[in-house]
Amino acid sequence: MSSPYLLGLRLNGKRALVVGGGRVAQRRVPTLLDAGASVVLVSPDVTPALDDLIAAGRVTWVNRRYEVGDCDGAWLVQACTSDRDANAAIAAEAEAKRIWCVRADDREASAAWTPASGRVGEISVAVTAGGDPRRAAGIRDSVVDALRDGTVDARRNRAKPVGVALVGGGPGDPGLITVRGRQLLTQADVVVADRLAPRALLDELAPDVELIDAAKIPYGRYLAQERIHELLIEHARKGKFVVRLKGGDPFVFGRGGEEMLACARAGIPVTVVPGVTSAVAVPAAAGVPVTHRGVSQEFHVISVHVPPDDPRSTVDWAGLARSPGTLVLLMAVERIAVIADTLQRDGRSPETPVMVVQDGTLPTQRALYASLSTVAERVAAAGTRPPAIVIVGDVVRVGQEIQMVRAERVP
């Protein structure tokens, strides 16, 4: 067999067809989105993580099985179904229309291969290894590790970890996971990933790594926390190294303490890798310091998974309203109206500045400014949706001042 001709495809704005809504598609779709492709997903069923991308409007979903003609207009096709006959038919249509097609189930019959890819700064690494994905992933890991460590040596041999690692993946940008977290992720046998874990990292997993989707979609599908505990213990007892990949930090509203307790009671060793919490990172990414000399010497991080008037709430909203400190609210977008009313009723000025940041640290990040009296209306008008961070306090004005000064300095 002749060697493949390697290209770096620039897919920005170009139609990419993915047929199949399972775990293979779950790995491929985020990478296509990162490349700027306009992704069309054809499948009668999708994983919760893909469902979330569809709900966010990032993927166009055709809710049915593949039909002849689906390849029309595509620049690239990914045949990712579990049906070999369907994949063969997809590939045949693509071939007839001179469209490159990747078959996930048959490397020999595939017109193109998806390389094992990784990124360190501005350097992208892609390895095909004769169509052997496991070997390609191993070589890719070695090169990426060498680049990350500043060496050119092959990947160092390390004793395989045991038990469970609770890894904080950071606020969303895959570059903000810690070096230790990424190292453990490359050694995992099983990865149990949250909805807010950096999705681009999942495409770097070796093909033999079992990926378990533990997404909890607000008001949608979710994997019960007790079931997550069972999965961690079950796989660890089989001798597999399990990474529980979470968004932000495992112990900041991440239920990491519950998972650590469950594993400890079962006698499973646990490694904790702290992560960059979105409560601080997202305001920073938007140019807002949560503390600032002479403005705020305290900040409060509040989970608003239940509204202020809910009897299950343990938050002292009256105390927060009286406090001059910065409020960083998580899971607050759906309840912003009642939150704003409560804070004003208990003493916060209606003119208190507010900033709402959606998709913080990601390429899709966007922010809006408002006051406490207008924020609910502004959020509704903008169509802001989770994940988003709400920042309340005078530090928002500091962020606006920073933006103004920076804009004046730009030649």
JSON list of N, CA and C in Angstrom, two decimals, residues 13 17 41 85 89 135 205 261 270 367 371 386 402:
[
{"chain": "A", "resi": 13, "resn": "GLY", "atom": "N", "xyz": [-16.01, 27.00, 7.87]},
{"chain": "A", "resi": 13, "resn": "GLY", "atom": "CA", "xyz": [-17.23, 27.29, 7.15]},
{"chain": "A", "resi": 13, "resn": "GLY", "atom": "C", "xyz": [-17.65, 26.24, 6.15]},
{"chain": "A", "resi": 17, "resn": "LEU", "atom": "N", "xyz": [-19.89, 16.20, 6.99]},
{"chain": "A", "resi": 17, "resn": "LEU", "atom": "CA", "xyz": [-20.97, 15.28, 7.32]},
{"chain": "A", "resi": 17, "resn": "LEU", "atom": "C", "xyz": [-20.46, 14.18, 8.25]},
{"chain": "A", "resi": 41, "resn": "LEU", "atom": "N", "xyz": [-24.87, 16.33, 11.42]},
{"chain": "A", "resi": 41, "resn": "LEU", "atom": "CA", "xyz": [-24.86, 15.01, 12.05]},
{"chain": "A", "resi": 41, "resn": "LEU", "atom": "C", "xyz": [-26.14, 14.26, 11.67]},
{"chain": "A", "resi": 85, "resn": "ASP", "atom": "N", "xyz": [-22.49, -2.23, 6.69]},
{"chain": "A", "resi": 85, "resn": "ASP", "atom": "CA", "xyz": [-23.14, -2.03, 5.39]},
{"chain": "A", "resi": 85, "resn": "ASP", "atom": "C", "xyz": [-23.46, -0.55, 5.16]},
{"chain": "A", "resi": 89, "resn": "ALA", "atom": "N", "xyz": [-21.97, 1.94, 2.29]},
{"chain": "A", "resi": 89, "resn": "ALA", "atom": "CA", "xyz": [-22.82, 2.71, 1.38]},
{"chain": "A", "resi": 89, "resn": "ALA", "atom": "C", "xyz": [-22.47, 4.20, 1.42]},
{"chain": "A", "resi": 135, "resn": "ARG", "atom": "N", "xyz": [-1.43, 2.62, 17.47]},
{"chain": "A", "resi": 135, "resn": "ARG", "atom": "CA", "xyz": [-0.02, 2.96, 17.32]},
{"chain": "A", "resi": 135, "resn": "ARG", "atom": "C", "xyz": [0.16, 4.45, 17.06]},
{"chain": "A", "resi": 205, "resn": "LEU", "atom": "N", "xyz": [-7.63, 10.83, 23.23]},
{"chain": "A", "resi": 205, "resn": "LEU", "atom": "CA", "xyz": [-7.57, 9.54, 23.91]},
{"chain": "A", "resi": 205, "resn": "LEU", "atom": "C", "xyz": [-7.22, 8.43, 22.93]},
{"chain": "A", "resi": 261, "resn": "LEU", "atom": "N", "xyz": [-15.31, 10.22, 48.72]},
{"chain": "A", "resi": 261, "resn": "LEU", "atom": "CA", "xyz": [-15.84, 9.45, 49.85]},
{"chain": "A", "resi": 261, "resn": "LEU", "atom": "C", "xyz": [-16.31, 8.07, 49.41]},
{"chain": "A", "resi": 270, "resn": "VAL", "atom": "N", "xyz": [-7.44, 7.09, 45.63]},
{"chain": "A", "resi": 270, "resn": "VAL", "atom": "CA", "xyz": [-7.86, 8.24, 44.83]},
{"chain": "A", "resi": 270, "resn": "VAL", "atom": "C", "xyz": [-6.74, 9.28, 44.77]},
{"chain": "A", "resi": 367, "resn": "ALA", "atom": "N", "xyz": [-19.84, 38.05, 26.19]},
{"chain": "A", "resi": 367, "resn": "ALA", "atom": "CA", "xyz": [-20.20, 38.66, 27.47]},
{"chain": "A", "resi": 367, "resn": "ALA", "atom": "C", "xyz": [-21.18, 39.80, 27.25]},
{"chain": "A", "resi": 371, "resn": "SER", "atom": "N", "xyz": [-26.96, 46.21, 34.59]},
{"chain": "A", "resi": 371, "resn": "SER", "atom": "CA", "xyz": [-27.05, 46.54, 36.00]},
{"chain": "A", "resi": 371, "resn": "SER", "atom": "C", "xyz": [-27.94, 45.50, 36.65]},
{"chain": "A", "resi": 386, "resn": "PRO", "atom": "N", "xyz": [-26.60, 28.45, 29.62]},
{"chain": "A", "resi": 386, "resn": "PRO", "atom": "CA", "xyz": [-25.46, 27.82, 30.29]},
{"chain": "A", "resi": 386, "resn": "PRO", "atom": "C", "xyz": [-24.55, 27.13, 29.28]},
{"chain": "A", "resi": 402, "resn": "ILE", "atom": "N", "xyz": [-10.47, 48.57, 32.08]},
{"chain": "A", "resi": 402, "resn": "ILE", "atom": "CA", "xyz": [-9.34, 47.86, 31.46]},
{"chain": "A", "resi": 402, "resn": "ILE", "atom": "C", "xyz": [-9.54, 47.76, 29.96]}
]
